[in-house]
Tab-separated table of C-alpha atoms and ligand atoms in Angstrom:
chain	number	residue	atom	x	y	z
A	1	MET	CA	-22.629	23.984	-5.129
A	2	GLU	CA	-25.642	23.097	-2.969
A	3	ARG	CA	-24.432	19.854	-1.578
A	4	VAL	CA	-21.197	17.867	-1.335
A	5	ILE	CA	-21.433	14.075	-1.240
A	6	TYR	CA	-17.939	12.634	-0.917
A	7	LEU	CA	-17.830	9.061	-2.218
A	8	ASP	CA	-14.097	8.747	-2.903
A	9	ASN	CA	-13.063	7.358	0.467
A	10	SER	CA	-10.860	4.633	-0.996
A	11	ALA	CA	-8.662	7.408	-2.365
A	12	THR	CA	-8.628	9.216	0.961
A	13	THR	CA	-10.907	10.116	3.858
A	14	LYS	CA	-11.602	13.381	5.619
A	15	PRO	CA	-9.957	13.444	9.073
A	16	PHE	CA	-12.499	12.886	11.856
A	17	ALA	CA	-13.924	16.100	13.338
A	18	ASP	CA	-12.390	15.211	16.727
A	19	ILE	CA	-8.962	14.916	15.100
A	20	CYS	CA	-9.304	18.302	13.355
A	21	ALA	CA	-10.377	19.869	16.654
A	22	GLU	CA	-7.585	18.344	18.749
A	23	VAL	CA	-4.619	18.325	16.343
A	24	GLY	CA	-3.393	21.872	16.994
A	25	LYS	CA	-3.108	21.229	20.695
A	26	VAL	CA	-1.264	17.950	20.176
A	27	ALA	CA	1.137	19.534	17.647
A	28	GLY	CA	1.833	22.403	20.055
A	29	ASN	CA	2.418	20.157	23.055
A	30	ALA	CA	4.129	17.167	21.472
A	31	PHE	CA	6.664	18.985	19.311
A	32	GLY	CA	9.630	17.458	21.126
A	33	ASN	CA	11.824	14.787	19.609
A	34	PRO	CA	10.715	11.474	21.145
A	35	SER	CA	14.405	10.515	21.448
A	36	SER	CA	15.238	13.571	23.598
A	37	LEU	CA	15.789	12.848	27.271
A	38	HIS	CA	14.103	15.988	28.618
A	39	GLU	CA	10.434	16.520	29.424
A	40	LYS	CA	9.471	17.653	25.906
A	41	GLY	CA	10.946	14.488	24.425
A	42	VAL	CA	9.228	12.344	27.020
A	43	GLU	CA	5.845	13.979	26.231
A	44	ALA	CA	6.210	13.184	22.519
A	45	GLU	CA	7.451	9.689	23.304
A	46	LYS	CA	4.392	9.051	25.487
A	47	ILE	CA	2.113	9.911	22.573
A	48	VAL	CA	3.989	7.590	20.211
A	49	LYS	CA	3.826	4.810	22.826
A	50	TRP	CA	0.089	5.312	23.359
A	51	SER	CA	-0.566	5.219	19.621
A	52	ARG	CA	1.561	2.101	19.175
A	53	GLU	CA	-0.392	0.337	21.912
A	54	THR	CA	-3.687	1.452	20.364
A	55	VAL	CA	-2.754	0.252	16.868
A	56	ALA	CA	-1.339	-3.004	18.286
A	57	GLY	CA	-4.555	-3.576	20.270
A	58	SER	CA	-6.643	-3.087	17.120
A	59	LEU	CA	-4.596	-5.791	15.364
A	60	GLY	CA	-4.437	-8.236	18.261
A	61	ALA	CA	-0.661	-7.716	18.187
A	62	SER	CA	1.895	-6.736	20.791
A	63	SER	CA	3.206	-3.185	20.626
A	64	GLY	CA	6.701	-4.439	19.762
A	65	GLU	CA	5.277	-5.723	16.480
A	66	VAL	CA	3.943	-2.337	15.254
A	67	PHE	CA	6.247	0.024	13.337
A	68	PHE	CA	5.077	3.462	12.210
A	69	THR	CA	5.613	4.456	8.586
A	70	SER	CA	4.495	7.280	6.310
A	71	GLY	CA	1.586	5.246	4.884
A	72	GLY	CA	0.535	2.189	2.948
A	73	THR	CA	3.044	2.656	0.127
A	74	GLU	CA	5.988	2.776	2.480
A	75	SER	CA	4.684	-0.149	4.566
A	76	ASN	CA	4.338	-2.268	1.418
A	77	ASN	CA	7.813	-1.307	0.159
A	78	ILE	CA	9.503	-1.995	3.493
A	79	ALA	CA	7.683	-5.329	3.817
A	80	ILE	CA	8.454	-6.718	0.358
A	81	LEU	CA	11.903	-5.237	-0.251
A	82	GLY	CA	12.932	-5.841	3.371
A	83	VAL	CA	12.050	-9.549	3.200
A	84	VAL	CA	13.725	-9.954	-0.204
A	85	LYS	CA	16.873	-8.275	1.140
A	86	ALA	CA	16.941	-10.424	4.278
A	87	ASN	CA	16.518	-13.639	2.272
A	88	ALA	CA	18.604	-12.634	-0.758
A	89	ARG	CA	21.045	-15.523	-0.539
A	90	ARG	CA	18.365	-18.212	-0.810
A	91	LEU	CA	15.439	-16.396	-2.334
A	92	GLY	CA	12.790	-18.564	-3.983
A	93	THR	CA	9.973	-17.236	-6.142
A	94	ILE	CA	8.088	-14.248	-4.774
A	95	VAL	CA	4.365	-14.325	-5.490
A	96	THR	CA	1.706	-11.641	-5.693
A	97	THR	CA	-1.544	-11.148	-7.623
A	98	CYS	CA	-2.622	-9.423	-10.835
A	99	ILE	CA	-4.899	-7.067	-8.913
A	100	GLU	CA	-2.541	-5.440	-6.392
A	101	HIS	CA	-2.172	-1.745	-5.687
A	102	ALA	CA	0.700	-0.023	-7.524
A	103	SER	CA	2.704	0.083	-4.279
A	104	VAL	CA	2.971	-3.707	-4.461
A	105	PHE	CA	2.977	-4.523	-8.148
A	106	THR	CA	5.534	-1.904	-9.166
A	107	VAL	CA	7.829	-3.193	-6.413
A	108	PHE	CA	7.426	-6.663	-7.902
A	109	SER	CA	8.105	-5.465	-11.450
A	110	GLN	CA	11.239	-3.685	-10.248
A	111	LEU	CA	12.433	-6.826	-8.454
A	112	GLU	CA	11.679	-8.848	-11.567
A	113	LYS	CA	13.844	-6.453	-13.627
A	114	ASN	CA	16.612	-7.028	-11.084
A	115	GLY	CA	16.484	-10.765	-11.644
A	116	CYS	CA	14.057	-12.047	-8.973
A	117	SER	CA	11.774	-14.923	-9.887
A	118	THR	CA	8.212	-13.556	-9.628
A	119	ALA	CA	4.727	-14.953	-10.212
A	120	TYR	CA	1.339	-13.243	-10.397
A	121	LEU	CA	-1.857	-15.046	-9.413
A	122	PRO	CA	-4.813	-14.531	-11.751
A	123	ALA	CA	-8.260	-13.396	-10.569
A	124	ASP	CA	-11.778	-14.473	-11.561
A	125	SER	CA	-14.601	-12.285	-12.856
A	126	ARG	CA	-15.467	-11.102	-9.306
A	127	GLY	CA	-11.863	-10.109	-8.613
A	128	VAL	CA	-11.053	-13.060	-6.330
A	129	ILE	CA	-7.635	-14.625	-6.845
A	130	ASN	CA	-7.238	-18.200	-7.993
A	131	LEU	CA	-5.956	-20.350	-5.125
A	132	ASP	CA	-5.327	-23.365	-7.345
A	133	ALA	CA	-2.721	-21.287	-9.151
A	134	LEU	CA	-1.015	-20.647	-5.800
A	135	VAL	CA	-1.142	-24.345	-4.883
A	136	GLY	CA	0.357	-25.173	-8.292
A	137	LEU	CA	3.231	-22.763	-7.703
A	138	LEU	CA	3.879	-24.027	-4.173
A	139	LYS	CA	4.046	-27.611	-5.401
A	140	SER	CA	6.360	-26.783	-8.272
A	141	ARG	CA	9.067	-24.593	-6.722
A	142	PRO	CA	10.366	-22.978	-3.535
A	143	VAL	CA	8.327	-19.854	-2.736
A	144	SER	CA	9.823	-17.362	-0.278
A	145	LEU	CA	7.192	-14.657	-0.099
A	146	VAL	CA	3.490	-14.327	-0.907
A	147	SER	CA	2.079	-10.775	-0.911
A	148	ILE	CA	-1.705	-10.559	-1.208
A	149	MET	CA	-4.057	-7.677	-0.573
A	150	HIS	CA	-7.014	-8.160	1.756
A	151	ALA	CA	-9.603	-5.835	0.156
A	152	ASN	CA	-9.090	-4.709	-3.415
A	153	ASN	CA	-9.049	-0.917	-3.689
A	154	GLU	CA	-10.775	-0.704	-7.082
A	155	VAL	CA	-13.606	-3.225	-6.845
A	156	GLY	CA	-13.689	-4.033	-3.111
A	157	THR	CA	-13.383	-7.800	-3.444
A	158	LEU	CA	-11.936	-9.608	-0.417
A	159	GLN	CA	-9.216	-12.151	-1.006
A	160	PRO	CA	-9.279	-15.632	0.592
A	161	ILE	CA	-6.601	-14.869	3.186
A	162	ASP	CA	-7.773	-17.668	5.535
A	163	GLU	CA	-7.121	-20.223	2.801
A	164	VAL	CA	-3.752	-18.631	2.013
A	165	ILE	CA	-2.906	-18.946	5.718
A	166	GLU	CA	-3.752	-22.664	5.540
A	167	LEU	CA	-1.330	-22.976	2.618
A	168	LYS	CA	1.317	-21.069	4.576
A	169	ARG	CA	0.973	-23.666	7.353
A	170	LYS	CA	1.323	-26.505	4.877
A	171	PHE	CA	4.082	-25.193	2.615
A	172	GLY	CA	5.804	-22.515	4.712
A	173	PHE	CA	6.417	-19.070	3.203
A	174	ILE	CA	6.511	-15.504	4.431
A	175	LEU	CA	3.069	-13.898	4.089
A	176	HIS	CA	2.520	-10.176	3.605
A	177	VAL	CA	-1.021	-8.792	3.552
A	178	ASP	CA	-1.810	-5.301	2.269
A	179	ALA	CA	-4.752	-4.457	4.529
A	180	VAL	CA	-4.853	-0.739	3.682
A	181	GLN	CA	-8.472	-0.878	2.490
A	182	SER	CA	-9.811	-3.171	5.209
A	183	TYR	CA	-8.153	-1.793	8.348
A	184	CYS	CA	-10.706	-0.637	10.938
A	185	LYS	CA	-13.494	-1.879	8.662
A	186	LEU	CA	-12.969	-5.607	9.110
A	187	LYS	CA	-11.258	-7.424	11.958
A	188	LEU	CA	-7.620	-8.222	11.205
A	189	ASP	CA	-6.732	-10.160	14.382
A	190	ARG	CA	-6.954	-13.560	12.682
A	191	ILE	CA	-4.793	-12.369	9.816
A	192	CYS	CA	-2.172	-10.889	12.152
A	193	LYS	CA	-2.062	-14.113	14.139
A	194	SER	CA	-0.727	-15.945	11.082
A	195	ALA	CA	0.667	-13.441	8.583
A	196	ASN	CA	4.226	-12.171	8.983
A	197	LEU	CA	3.575	-8.656	7.758
A	198	VAL	CA	0.442	-6.499	7.480
A	199	SER	CA	0.331	-2.965	6.006
A	200	VAL	CA	-2.121	-0.264	7.085
A	201	SER	CA	-2.514	3.436	6.261
A	202	GLY	CA	-3.814	6.369	8.324
A	203	HIS	CA	-5.466	8.540	5.697
A	204	LYS	CA	-7.851	5.743	4.700
A	205	ILE	CA	-9.299	5.666	8.226
A	206	HIS	CA	-9.797	9.416	8.869
A	207	ALA	CA	-6.323	10.093	10.321
A	208	LEU	CA	-3.861	12.615	8.877
A	209	LYS	CA	-1.935	11.869	5.678
A	210	GLY	CA	1.666	10.711	5.908
A	211	THR	CA	0.803	8.137	8.573
A	212	GLY	CA	0.685	4.366	8.512
A	213	ALA	CA	2.035	1.260	10.138
A	214	LEU	CA	3.574	-2.074	9.341
A	215	TYR	CA	2.842	-5.051	11.559
A	216	ILE	CA	5.857	-7.351	11.650
A	217	LYS	CA	5.361	-10.631	13.459
A	218	LYS	CA	8.095	-11.296	15.992
A	219	GLY	CA	10.802	-13.487	14.458
A	220	THR	CA	10.198	-12.423	10.818
A	221	ARG	CA	13.493	-11.950	8.985
A	222	ILE	CA	13.530	-8.436	7.513
A	223	GLU	CA	16.288	-5.947	6.643
A	224	PRO	CA	15.857	-2.167	6.725
A	225	LEU	CA	15.797	-0.190	3.476
A	226	TYR	CA	17.075	3.045	4.995
A	227	TYR	CA	19.766	3.742	7.557
A	228	GLY	CA	19.880	6.364	10.265
A	229	GLY	CA	19.009	6.485	13.941
A	230	GLY	CA	17.468	3.559	15.737
A	231	GLN	CA	13.849	4.731	15.529
A	232	GLU	CA	11.050	2.250	14.814
A	233	GLY	CA	13.276	-0.745	15.396
A	234	ARG	CA	15.597	0.586	12.646
A	235	ILE	CA	12.934	-0.359	10.074
A	236	LYS	CA	11.899	3.273	9.593
A	237	PRO	CA	14.660	5.483	10.988
A	238	GLY	CA	14.189	9.233	11.300
A	239	THR	CA	12.545	11.508	13.862
A	240	GLU	CA	9.008	10.284	14.441
A	241	ASN	CA	6.046	12.345	13.247
A	242	ALA	CA	4.510	12.315	16.717
A	243	THR	CA	1.458	14.398	15.756
A	244	GLY	CA	0.722	12.237	12.721
A	245	ILE	CA	1.269	9.080	14.757
A	246	TRP	CA	-1.130	10.440	17.396
A	247	SER	CA	-3.736	11.023	14.676
A	248	LEU	CA	-3.424	7.392	13.580
A	249	GLY	CA	-3.986	6.100	17.108
A	250	ARG	CA	-6.840	8.547	17.672
A	251	ALA	CA	-8.502	7.540	14.375
A	252	VAL	CA	-8.258	3.874	15.338
A	253	GLU	CA	-9.772	4.649	18.726
A	254	LEU	CA	-12.618	6.646	17.151
A	255	ASN	CA	-13.299	4.004	14.471
A	256	LEU	CA	-13.503	1.254	17.052
A	257	SER	CA	-15.513	3.276	19.586
A	258	GLY	CA	-18.523	3.408	17.250
A	259	LYS	CA	-18.830	7.163	17.823
A	260	TYR	CA	-19.250	7.752	14.085
A	261	GLY	CA	-21.261	4.601	13.406
A	262	ASP	CA	-20.190	1.226	12.108
A	263	PHE	CA	-19.373	-0.473	8.835
A	264	GLY	CA	-22.446	-2.729	9.008
A	265	ARG	CA	-24.456	0.417	8.282
A	266	VAL	CA	-21.966	1.495	5.591
A	267	ARG	CA	-22.404	-1.889	3.893
A	268	GLU	CA	-26.185	-1.458	3.928
A	269	LEU	CA	-25.809	1.965	2.300
A	270	LYS	CA	-23.428	0.595	-0.329
A	271	ASN	CA	-25.678	-2.360	-1.136
A	272	CYS	CA	-28.686	-0.050	-1.410
A	273	LEU	CA	-26.804	2.269	-3.790
A	274	VAL	CA	-25.584	-0.588	-5.986
A	275	GLU	CA	-28.908	-2.442	-6.094
A	276	ARG	CA	-30.839	0.687	-7.006
A	277	ILE	CA	-28.351	1.796	-9.670
A	278	ILE	CA	-28.444	-1.660	-11.269
A	279	GLU	CA	-32.251	-1.680	-11.096
A	280	GLU	CA	-32.916	1.889	-12.172
A	281	VAL	CA	-30.114	2.778	-14.587
A	282	PRO	CA	-30.345	0.847	-17.850
A	283	GLY	CA	-27.100	-0.906	-18.795
A	284	ALA	CA	-25.383	-0.437	-15.388
A	285	LYS	CA	-23.322	-3.450	-14.290
A	286	LEU	CA	-21.481	-4.186	-11.047
A	287	ASN	CA	-17.795	-5.103	-11.356
A	288	GLY	CA	-17.195	-7.332	-8.340
A	289	THR	CA	-19.679	-8.816	-5.920
A	290	LEU	CA	-22.053	-7.749	-3.135
A	291	ASP	CA	-21.598	-11.048	-1.277
A	292	SER	CA	-20.682	-9.805	2.191
A	293	SER	CA	-18.177	-12.609	2.766
A	294	GLN	CA	-16.305	-11.571	-0.368
A	295	SER	CA	-16.558	-7.795	-0.476
A	296	ALA	CA	-15.389	-4.840	1.572
A	297	PRO	CA	-18.257	-2.869	3.123
A	298	HIS	CA	-17.443	0.429	1.435
A	299	ILE	CA	-16.306	-0.059	-2.193
A	300	ALA	CA	-18.424	-0.610	-5.311
A	301	ASN	CA	-17.330	-0.398	-8.929
A	302	ILE	CA	-20.023	0.019	-11.591
A	303	SER	CA	-19.834	0.281	-15.391
A	304	PHE	CA	-22.313	2.483	-17.216
A	305	ASP	CA	-23.182	1.506	-20.753
A	306	ARG	CA	-20.769	3.311	-23.142
A	307	ILE	CA	-20.432	6.446	-20.978
A	308	PRO	CA	-16.720	7.082	-20.298
A	309	GLY	CA	-16.039	6.917	-16.563
A	310	GLU	CA	-14.229	10.251	-16.616
A	311	VAL	CA	-17.162	12.001	-18.314
A	312	LEU	CA	-19.608	10.612	-15.772
A	313	LEU	CA	-17.233	11.550	-12.939
A	314	HIS	CA	-17.307	15.207	-14.019
A	315	ALA	CA	-21.081	15.177	-14.592
A	316	LEU	CA	-21.499	13.888	-11.041
A	317	GLU	CA	-19.016	16.462	-9.754
A	318	GLN	CA	-21.197	19.224	-11.234
A	319	ARG	CA	-24.009	17.856	-9.082
A	320	GLY	CA	-21.776	17.800	-5.971
A	321	VAL	CA	-21.028	14.063	-5.961
A	322	PHE	CA	-17.332	13.084	-5.816
A	323	VAL	CA	-16.369	9.637	-7.103
A	324	SER	CA	-13.397	8.201	-8.951
A	325	THR	CA	-12.471	6.098	-11.951
A	326	GLY	CA	-10.324	3.237	-10.656
A	327	SER	CA	-7.669	3.863	-8.037
A	328	ALA	CA	-6.542	7.403	-7.249
A	329	CYS	CA	-2.919	6.694	-8.170
A	330	SER	CA	-3.776	5.307	-11.599
A	331	SER	CA	-6.891	7.293	-12.464
A	332	LYS	CA	-4.874	10.071	-14.117
A	333	LYS	CA	-3.258	7.522	-16.425
A	334	LYS	CA	-5.025	6.874	-19.677
A	335	THR	CA	-4.488	3.111	-19.520
A	336	LEU	CA	-7.274	0.714	-18.594
A	337	SER	CA	-7.507	-0.535	-15.035
A	338	HIS	CA	-5.243	-3.577	-14.613
A	339	VAL	CA	-7.714	-4.891	-12.036
A	340	LEU	CA	-10.724	-4.842	-14.377
A	341	THR	CA	-8.575	-6.273	-17.171
A	342	ALA	CA	-7.443	-9.119	-14.870
A	343	MET	CA	-11.129	-9.797	-14.085
A	344	GLY	CA	-11.811	-10.211	-17.796
A	345	VAL	CA	-13.899	-7.042	-18.053
A	346	GLY	CA	-13.929	-5.930	-21.706
A	347	ASP	CA	-12.321	-2.639	-22.783
A	348	SER	CA	-15.521	-0.678	-23.307
A	349	ARG	CA	-16.991	-1.737	-19.951
A	350	ALA	CA	-13.672	-1.011	-18.213
A	351	LYS	CA	-13.538	2.484	-19.772
A	352	SER	CA	-17.040	3.221	-18.486
A	353	SER	CA	-16.400	2.230	-14.869
A	354	VAL	CA	-16.798	4.416	-11.830
A	355	ARG	CA	-15.846	3.634	-8.232
A	356	PHE	CA	-18.115	4.701	-5.381
A	357	SER	CA	-16.398	4.392	-2.014
A	358	LEU	CA	-18.236	5.220	1.178
A	359	SER	CA	-17.216	6.044	4.732
A	360	LEU	CA	-18.767	6.375	8.180
A	361	ASP	CA	-19.617	9.983	7.213
A	362	ASN	CA	-22.214	8.956	4.615
A	363	THR	CA	-25.955	8.907	5.281
A	364	SER	CA	-28.982	7.398	3.551
A	365	GLU	CA	-29.793	10.914	2.297
A	366	ASP	CA	-26.377	10.983	0.581
A	367	ILE	CA	-27.175	7.701	-1.149
A	368	GLU	CA	-30.601	8.920	-2.270
A	369	TYR	CA	-29.046	12.139	-3.594
A	370	CYS	CA	-26.231	10.247	-5.333
A	371	LEU	CA	-28.719	7.913	-6.996
A	372	GLY	CA	-30.662	10.895	-8.321
A	373	ALA	CA	-27.448	12.502	-9.595
A	374	VAL	CA	-26.368	9.275	-11.322
A	375	LYS	CA	-29.763	8.884	-13.007
A	376	GLU	CA	-29.839	12.498	-14.162
A	377	SER	CA	-26.223	12.422	-15.402
A	378	VAL	CA	-26.605	9.120	-17.251
A	379	LYS	CA	-29.836	10.338	-18.856
A	380	SER	CA	-28.298	13.573	-20.094
A	381	LEU	CA	-25.077	11.875	-21.257
A	382	SER	CA	-26.973	9.058	-23.001
A	383	GLY	CA	-28.703	11.719	-25.096
A	384	LEU	CA	-25.254	12.807	-26.321
A	385	LYS	CA	-24.083	9.333	-27.412
B	401	LIG	N1	-2.584	-0.422	-0.803
B	401	LIG	C1	-3.868	-0.238	-1.145
B	401	LIG	C2	-4.769	-1.411	-1.307
B	401	LIG	C3	-4.359	1.054	-1.358
B	401	LIG	O1	-5.633	1.238	-1.708
B	401	LIG	C4	-3.470	2.154	-1.212
B	401	LIG	C5	-3.930	3.530	-1.483
B	401	LIG	O2	-4.880	3.736	-2.200
B	401	LIG	C6	-2.150	1.909	-0.828
B	401	LIG	C7	-1.743	0.604	-0.637
B	401	LIG	C8	-1.168	3.028	-0.628
B	401	LIG	O3	-1.454	3.686	0.579
B	401	LIG	P1	-0.924	5.186	0.856
B	401	LIG	O4	-1.757	6.084	0.004
B	401	LIG	O5	-1.148	5.374	2.309
B	401	LIG	O6	0.495	5.203	0.481
């Protein structure tokens, strides 16, 4: 294969070159158990402390509010199940949206099976949730928890978290925000100031896999899901993965330093790719929006007229371009994307959708090459229809 253009960064990112270069040394030096009292333990503990301060700084939080986890899925589970457990005796309705990642919506469906009162907010054709539906719920019944994603992982739409925060002030509920797709791409300080819980993941920001964090605002009532030692404020007991935790802090530092560029440039590349595909590929339609106030800088979802997404994905792969159909966790399932369905996208358009997700690694040459590959693939596949 001549060239590799990786455009599946919502599924996962490649660790930064600095992280790949430094990780062996960190793993060799910081192998101690951070709870051990001797020098080796202290070395590992120092790394965990540094990373916690770095992640906290990036969120405008204090380091006592950052708890390391194994990733976004675990952060979301601990947040939702932990709040439900802590408030079990007087739990009102728990609310989420129809467009959440599986690590939120399957938790909700499980809780629903166990007898919790749940509600799911609908989304419009751009993938933005309906706030009136939330207001209606808040006026009609006690709501204990609202869990809303910041940037949608399939179509990139941003949710109106500021408005949800206003409603939290007015009605009072615990707010959890899944910020896995927006962390280090958009500023989260304002969200952390008001939300109770915010989930982030390392492998989406060029850190190692198996790393993540949960921001828990001081004073939020939450119960642990697992029991063991007292690590991570008892929220995530078990010996810390000091090397992984280091990689998360280092990735945050590198993202924010601008060493690998910035997401303003990534947004320009994404917009250029989308606009040219829509203009130059007959029948191509954007699922979502390019409005910068309502979309993440790196995700675009496009349907190609009657060409199955999976077929186009493999045609692009043959040309060295790596994309995905929907989210990585659900793309192996044969069912239609629940996100596109919630947006009212018809079955045939949903089946022909492909997600392009960029990162700081991408260049304008990548976009030009990808456009050529899309045009060539669509042309050859259209001949087969
Ligand atoms: N939340 C969102 C919005 C995601 O996109 C993902 C992963 O794709 C997750 C949660 C789960 O994160 P992780 O893969 O770190 O468990």
